[in-house]
Tab-separated table of C-alpha atoms in Angstrom:
chain	number	residue	atom	x	y	z
A	5	UNK	CA	81.474	150.767	47.577
A	6	UNK	CA	79.064	148.596	49.509
A	7	UNK	CA	76.116	147.567	47.299
A	8	UNK	CA	72.804	146.758	49.348
A	9	UNK	CA	70.873	144.311	47.244
A	10	UNK	CA	67.681	144.995	49.206
A	11	UNK	CA	67.703	148.566	47.949
A	12	UNK	CA	68.136	147.565	44.372
A	13	UNK	CA	69.810	150.936	43.462
A	14	UNK	CA	73.116	152.626	43.543
A	15	UNK	CA	73.335	156.395	44.418
A	16	UNK	CA	75.421	159.005	42.967
A	17	UNK	CA	77.644	159.382	46.074
A	18	UNK	CA	78.527	155.619	45.639
A	19	UNK	CA	79.820	156.121	42.183
A	20	UNK	CA	81.649	159.365	43.033
A	21	UNK	CA	83.471	157.366	45.954
A	22	UNK	CA	84.538	154.780	43.527
A	23	UNK	CA	85.556	157.262	40.980
A	24	UNK	CA	87.586	159.361	43.445
A	25	UNK	CA	89.352	156.371	44.809
A	26	UNK	CA	90.528	155.359	41.421
A	27	UNK	CA	91.451	158.939	40.323
A	28	UNK	CA	93.406	159.358	43.308
A	29	UNK	CA	95.489	156.272	42.255
A	30	UNK	CA	96.017	157.614	38.747
A	31	UNK	CA	97.077	160.929	40.021
A	32	UNK	CA	99.761	159.190	42.067
A	33	UNK	CA	101.287	157.893	38.822
A	34	UNK	CA	104.168	159.876	37.255
A	35	UNK	CA	102.994	161.090	33.871
A	36	UNK	CA	104.586	162.913	30.951
A	37	UNK	CA	101.718	165.380	31.281
A	38	UNK	CA	101.666	168.803	32.883
A	39	UNK	CA	98.239	170.003	32.098
A	40	UNK	CA	96.179	168.690	35.269
A	41	UNK	CA	92.393	168.667	35.242
A	42	UNK	CA	90.161	169.466	38.054
A	43	UNK	CA	88.812	166.491	40.007
A	44	UNK	CA	85.237	167.807	39.540
A	45	UNK	CA	85.520	167.905	35.808
A	46	UNK	CA	86.897	164.426	35.620
A	47	UNK	CA	84.167	162.966	37.792
A	48	UNK	CA	81.488	164.707	35.802
A	49	UNK	CA	83.001	163.166	32.556
A	50	UNK	CA	82.433	159.619	33.943
A	51	UNK	CA	79.254	160.545	35.791
A	52	UNK	CA	77.632	161.927	32.629
A	53	UNK	CA	77.816	158.501	31.158
A	54	UNK	CA	75.430	157.122	33.912
A	55	UNK	CA	71.603	157.226	33.816
A	56	UNK	CA	70.899	158.643	37.007
A	57	UNK	CA	67.336	159.610	38.190
A	58	UNK	CA	65.640	160.867	41.179
A	59	UNK	CA	62.410	158.847	40.803
A	60	UNK	CA	63.446	156.282	43.540
A	61	UNK	CA	61.595	157.669	46.752
A	62	UNK	CA	63.894	155.612	48.826
A	63	UNK	CA	66.879	157.393	47.918
A	64	UNK	CA	67.287	161.163	48.551
A	65	UNK	CA	69.871	161.698	45.711
A	66	UNK	CA	70.016	160.693	42.110
A	67	UNK	CA	70.383	156.898	41.778
A	68	UNK	CA	70.573	154.074	39.218
A	69	UNK	CA	69.173	150.654	39.256
A	70	UNK	CA	71.468	147.624	39.105
A	71	UNK	CA	70.617	146.980	35.434
A	72	UNK	CA	71.698	150.569	34.629
A	73	UNK	CA	74.894	150.061	36.660
A	74	UNK	CA	75.675	147.061	34.613
A	75	UNK	CA	75.218	149.162	31.576
A	76	UNK	CA	77.280	151.953	33.022
A	77	UNK	CA	80.178	149.479	33.747
A	78	UNK	CA	79.936	148.206	30.172
A	79	UNK	CA	80.478	151.691	28.831
A	80	UNK	CA	83.509	152.331	31.338
A	81	UNK	CA	85.477	149.059	31.200
A	82	UNK	CA	88.251	150.842	33.125
A	83	UNK	CA	85.833	151.049	36.080
A	84	UNK	CA	84.820	147.470	35.723
A	85	UNK	CA	88.364	146.530	35.874
A	86	UNK	CA	88.943	148.478	38.975
A	87	UNK	CA	86.037	146.958	40.695
A	88	UNK	CA	87.460	143.625	39.814
A	89	UNK	CA	90.636	144.326	41.651
A	90	UNK	CA	88.645	144.786	44.752
A	91	UNK	CA	88.025	140.955	45.016
A	92	UNK	CA	91.299	140.072	43.035
A	93	UNK	CA	93.940	142.619	43.967
A	94	UNK	CA	96.820	141.525	41.736
A	95	UNK	CA	96.636	144.805	39.820
A	96	UNK	CA	95.688	148.240	40.909
A	97	UNK	CA	93.024	148.518	38.269
A	98	UNK	CA	94.420	152.096	37.555
A	99	UNK	CA	97.225	151.425	35.022
A	100	UNK	CA	98.076	154.379	33.054
A	101	UNK	CA	100.085	153.983	29.824
A	102	UNK	CA	103.364	156.060	29.498
A	103	UNK	CA	102.278	158.809	27.197
A	104	UNK	CA	105.431	159.736	25.060
A	105	UNK	CA	105.577	162.884	22.800
A	106	UNK	CA	108.483	164.997	21.474
A	107	UNK	CA	109.755	167.775	23.687
A	108	UNK	CA	108.939	170.543	21.297
A	109	UNK	CA	105.080	169.866	21.689
A	110	UNK	CA	103.427	172.089	24.246
A	111	UNK	CA	101.660	169.541	26.692
A	112	UNK	CA	98.897	172.005	26.777
A	113	UNK	CA	97.745	171.085	23.404
A	114	UNK	CA	97.646	167.381	24.043
A	115	UNK	CA	94.206	165.968	24.050
A	116	UNK	CA	94.950	162.597	25.497
A	117	UNK	CA	95.310	163.460	29.273
A	118	UNK	CA	96.234	160.698	31.689
A	119	UNK	CA	92.403	160.184	32.879
A	120	UNK	CA	91.424	159.725	29.408
A	121	UNK	CA	94.276	157.072	28.766
A	122	UNK	CA	93.130	155.210	31.900
A	123	UNK	CA	89.534	155.303	30.504
A	124	UNK	CA	90.473	153.910	27.129
A	125	UNK	CA	92.973	151.439	28.543
A	126	UNK	CA	90.280	149.656	30.315
A	127	UNK	CA	89.152	148.135	27.157
A	128	UNK	CA	92.674	146.923	26.191
A	129	UNK	CA	94.794	143.915	27.262
A	130	UNK	CA	97.463	144.417	29.786
A	131	UNK	CA	100.241	144.122	27.027
A	132	UNK	CA	98.995	147.294	25.376
A	133	UNK	CA	99.094	149.443	28.652
A	134	UNK	CA	103.013	149.930	28.642
A	135	UNK	CA	103.645	152.980	26.288
A	136	UNK	CA	101.542	155.112	23.774
A	137	UNK	CA	103.517	157.235	21.466
A	138	UNK	CA	102.375	160.346	19.762
A	139	UNK	CA	102.671	159.882	15.886
A	140	UNK	CA	100.620	162.869	14.617
A	141	UNK	CA	99.193	166.126	16.017
A	142	UNK	CA	97.390	168.521	13.820
A	143	UNK	CA	98.618	171.577	15.788
A	144	UNK	CA	102.079	170.607	14.914
A	145	UNK	CA	101.879	168.788	11.709
A	146	UNK	CA	98.772	170.595	10.345
A	147	UNK	CA	95.265	169.164	9.323
A	148	UNK	CA	96.810	167.081	6.542
A	149	UNK	CA	95.600	163.660	5.504
A	150	UNK	CA	98.942	162.944	3.682
A	151	UNK	CA	101.073	164.101	6.587
A	152	UNK	CA	98.902	161.859	8.986
A	153	UNK	CA	99.470	158.791	6.830
A	154	UNK	CA	103.180	159.577	6.393
A	155	UNK	CA	103.835	160.008	10.144
A	156	UNK	CA	102.065	156.740	11.032
A	157	UNK	CA	103.312	154.714	8.126
A	158	UNK	CA	106.442	153.195	10.051
A	159	UNK	CA	104.022	152.193	12.952
A	160	UNK	CA	102.431	148.866	12.092
A	161	UNK	CA	100.677	148.405	15.466
A	162	UNK	CA	97.458	149.542	16.941
A	163	UNK	CA	96.756	153.299	17.023
A	164	UNK	CA	94.392	155.629	18.932
A	165	UNK	CA	92.643	158.356	16.896
A	166	UNK	CA	91.642	161.103	18.965
A	167	UNK	CA	89.435	164.262	17.803
A	168	UNK	CA	88.274	167.496	19.315
A	169	UNK	CA	85.686	169.185	17.184
A	170	UNK	CA	84.561	172.808	17.146
A	171	UNK	CA	81.761	171.996	19.333
A	172	UNK	CA	84.350	171.072	22.041
A	173	UNK	CA	83.439	167.433	22.009
A	174	UNK	CA	86.338	164.832	22.302
A	175	UNK	CA	86.168	161.252	21.015
A	176	UNK	CA	87.816	158.880	18.743
A	177	UNK	CA	88.519	155.329	17.879
A	178	UNK	CA	91.046	152.510	18.662
A	179	UNK	CA	92.215	150.927	15.371
A	180	UNK	CA	93.695	147.511	15.733
A	181	UNK	CA	94.935	147.312	12.269
A	182	UNK	CA	97.362	149.768	10.406
A	183	UNK	CA	95.747	152.562	8.521
A	184	UNK	CA	96.267	151.430	4.855
A	185	UNK	CA	94.437	151.931	1.573
A	186	UNK	CA	91.375	149.709	1.207
A	187	UNK	CA	88.417	149.966	-1.151
A	188	UNK	CA	86.064	148.477	1.495
A	189	UNK	CA	85.957	147.935	5.313
A	190	UNK	CA	88.627	145.936	7.155
A	191	UNK	CA	89.874	145.267	10.582
A	192	UNK	CA	88.931	142.949	13.481
A	193	UNK	CA	86.683	142.796	16.445
A	194	UNK	CA	89.459	144.405	18.690
A	195	UNK	CA	88.594	147.923	17.282
A	196	UNK	CA	86.306	150.151	19.221
A	197	UNK	CA	84.855	153.685	19.506
A	198	UNK	CA	85.114	156.059	22.568
A	199	UNK	CA	83.921	159.203	23.912
A	200	UNK	CA	86.161	161.446	26.212
A	201	UNK	CA	84.186	164.775	26.708
A	202	UNK	CA	81.681	165.856	27.909
A	203	UNK	CA	81.167	162.247	28.956
A	204	UNK	CA	83.237	159.159	28.789
A	205	UNK	CA	82.079	155.878	27.283
A	206	UNK	CA	83.512	152.935	25.362
A	207	UNK	CA	81.741	151.144	22.396
A	208	UNK	CA	82.962	147.781	21.380
A	209	UNK	CA	81.767	145.755	18.404
A	210	UNK	CA	78.438	144.082	18.708
A	211	UNK	CA	79.079	141.522	15.973
A	212	UNK	CA	76.132	143.066	14.011
A	213	UNK	CA	78.667	143.278	11.074
A	214	UNK	CA	82.323	143.455	10.225
A	215	UNK	CA	82.398	147.233	9.069
A	216	UNK	CA	85.172	148.160	11.478
A	217	UNK	CA	87.893	150.289	9.949
A	218	UNK	CA	87.925	152.319	6.737
A	219	UNK	CA	90.794	153.992	5.001
A	220	UNK	CA	90.239	155.134	1.402
A	221	UNK	CA	92.879	157.035	-0.416
A	222	UNK	CA	92.762	158.640	-4.043
A	223	UNK	CA	89.647	156.751	-5.171
A	224	UNK	CA	87.444	158.512	-7.795
A	225	UNK	CA	84.241	156.555	-7.212
A	226	UNK	CA	81.531	158.427	-5.156
A	227	UNK	CA	80.697	155.279	-3.572
A	228	UNK	CA	84.063	154.964	-1.955
A	229	UNK	CA	84.497	158.161	0.152
A	230	UNK	CA	88.165	159.184	0.623
A	231	UNK	CA	89.075	159.428	4.417
A	232	UNK	CA	89.341	157.346	7.500
A	233	UNK	CA	86.465	156.000	9.615
A	234	UNK	CA	84.972	153.439	11.786
A	235	UNK	CA	81.769	151.363	11.733
A	236	UNK	CA	78.388	151.959	9.952
A	237	UNK	CA	78.464	152.076	6.309
A	238	UNK	CA	79.968	154.334	3.505
A	239	UNK	CA	78.490	157.827	3.799
A	240	UNK	CA	76.970	156.974	7.022
A	241	UNK	CA	79.991	156.125	9.494
A	242	UNK	CA	80.013	155.720	13.125
A	243	UNK	CA	82.920	158.127	12.852
A	244	UNK	CA	84.446	159.563	9.594
A	245	UNK	CA	86.990	162.321	8.709
A	246	UNK	CA	87.278	163.145	5.190
A	247	UNK	CA	90.596	163.056	3.263
A	248	UNK	CA	90.679	166.858	3.652
A	249	UNK	CA	90.880	166.449	7.338
A	250	UNK	CA	88.534	169.538	7.544
A	251	UNK	CA	85.076	167.945	8.161
A	252	UNK	CA	83.376	164.565	8.827
A	253	UNK	CA	80.562	162.996	10.436
A	254	UNK	CA	79.326	160.618	13.198
A	255	UNK	CA	76.100	158.601	13.230
A	256	UNK	CA	74.343	156.056	15.349
A	257	UNK	CA	76.164	152.893	14.495
A	258	UNK	CA	74.997	149.285	15.006
A	259	UNK	CA	78.623	148.186	14.292
A	260	UNK	CA	79.617	149.331	17.814
A	261	UNK	CA	76.167	150.022	19.287
A	262	UNK	CA	77.306	153.583	19.654
A	263	UNK	CA	75.347	156.854	19.380
A	264	UNK	CA	76.455	160.080	17.417
A	265	UNK	CA	79.616	160.964	19.205
A	266	UNK	CA	79.231	164.666	18.934
A	267	UNK	CA	76.608	167.375	19.427
A	268	UNK	CA	75.560	167.180	15.658
A	269	UNK	CA	76.028	164.547	13.024
A	270	UNK	CA	78.188	166.815	10.977
A	271	UNK	CA	81.728	167.468	12.557
A	272	UNK	CA	84.563	169.855	12.032
A	273	UNK	CA	87.663	168.873	13.558
A	274	UNK	CA	89.700	171.463	15.437
A	275	UNK	CA	92.441	169.050	16.744
A	276	UNK	CA	93.342	165.533	15.499
A	277	UNK	CA	95.972	163.407	17.200
A	278	UNK	CA	97.048	159.790	16.713
A	279	UNK	CA	98.769	157.626	19.138
A	280	UNK	CA	100.792	154.509	18.310
A	281	UNK	CA	100.147	151.757	20.980
A	282	UNK	CA	103.377	149.773	21.676
A	283	UNK	CA	102.972	146.084	22.331
A	284	UNK	CA	104.993	144.986	25.345
A	285	UNK	CA	105.206	141.286	24.662
A	286	UNK	CA	107.228	140.346	21.453
A	287	UNK	CA	105.146	137.070	20.996
A	288	UNK	CA	101.899	139.058	20.891
A	289	UNK	CA	100.630	137.430	17.607
A	290	UNK	CA	100.562	134.037	19.388
A	291	UNK	CA	99.439	135.187	22.874
A	292	UNK	CA	96.891	137.843	22.297
A	293	UNK	CA	93.102	137.212	22.200
A	294	UNK	CA	91.830	136.653	18.552
A	295	UNK	CA	89.332	138.856	17.145
A	296	UNK	CA	86.076	137.087	17.589
A	297	UNK	CA	83.310	138.317	19.843
A	298	UNK	CA	83.245	135.345	22.183
A	299	UNK	CA	86.900	135.317	22.799
A	300	UNK	CA	86.928	139.230	23.184
A	301	UNK	CA	84.407	138.889	26.027
A	302	UNK	CA	86.208	136.169	28.060
A	303	UNK	CA	88.253	138.492	30.196
A	304	UNK	CA	85.193	140.915	30.492
A	305	UNK	CA	82.941	138.174	31.646
A	306	UNK	CA	85.422	137.063	34.362
A	307	UNK	CA	85.572	140.500	35.713
A	308	UNK	CA	81.817	140.801	35.752
A	309	UNK	CA	81.481	137.567	37.781
A	310	UNK	CA	83.923	138.864	40.289
A	311	UNK	CA	81.951	142.045	41.076
A	312	UNK	CA	78.502	140.378	40.897
A	313	UNK	CA	77.618	142.030	37.386
A	314	UNK	CA	76.874	138.719	35.707
A	315	UNK	CA	75.227	135.389	36.607
A	316	UNK	CA	75.027	131.918	35.248
A	317	UNK	CA	71.638	132.668	33.684
A	318	UNK	CA	73.085	135.386	31.346
């Protein structure tokens, strides 16, 4: 993509060219997936996260300003990482984790297709892009909170919670800490929320508060809702699924700077799956970035500088 700074806008065709190139790379990777998605559908998922307008009389097609382009890249760290490789091509920018699940599960029921995995992986360090293993799937295990907790109890690493609700929206959250009983919020600044369909976006912690993960089990107090969630506050989470696994909610959330992730605030899960994220390096506790906001953005800012999305005055 060639950006003309005198025009001060980036057109839809530019974005499509970038996305087509990287999705072609993704398709070239072998994947334990047999449910291909159409190129047009995948392109639209990422383009739907862009604020394209037709107000610019200098552009015959819908375009976005450089400021909105920066925001689009912030919502799609996988795209930003790919753009970074254009100037520092050490990696392809299209790493797709190996998605591992039991042979008795029909691939057609899996929510986490390879394009979604690439999108989420853009927000993760390299040592978490090796292998993601399916720990729980509601189609196989039933919509059961106890089964969910039992299936993931032996996995003490990060997990990905992916939800498809009855409106057809797909979204979820990356939990950096194990799902364990707590009477209050816990977790660290590595957690984030994401949208996968009908648009793709990632929402990372803003530093506004530390209300990151929630996992309440068998509490009798109304002030401690039983279930799992991310962000916000009790009874008004960024994302929450009740302990019955039959309903939940999603609200605008200052913790992650995220909007409501679905069509409505009240959500009714149709499919829930959870993936365990394998850490490739054994010494990860010493080498991985700590969970402070400043440290978390070090790598991101490096990428931004390389592709001209940040400057010394920011």
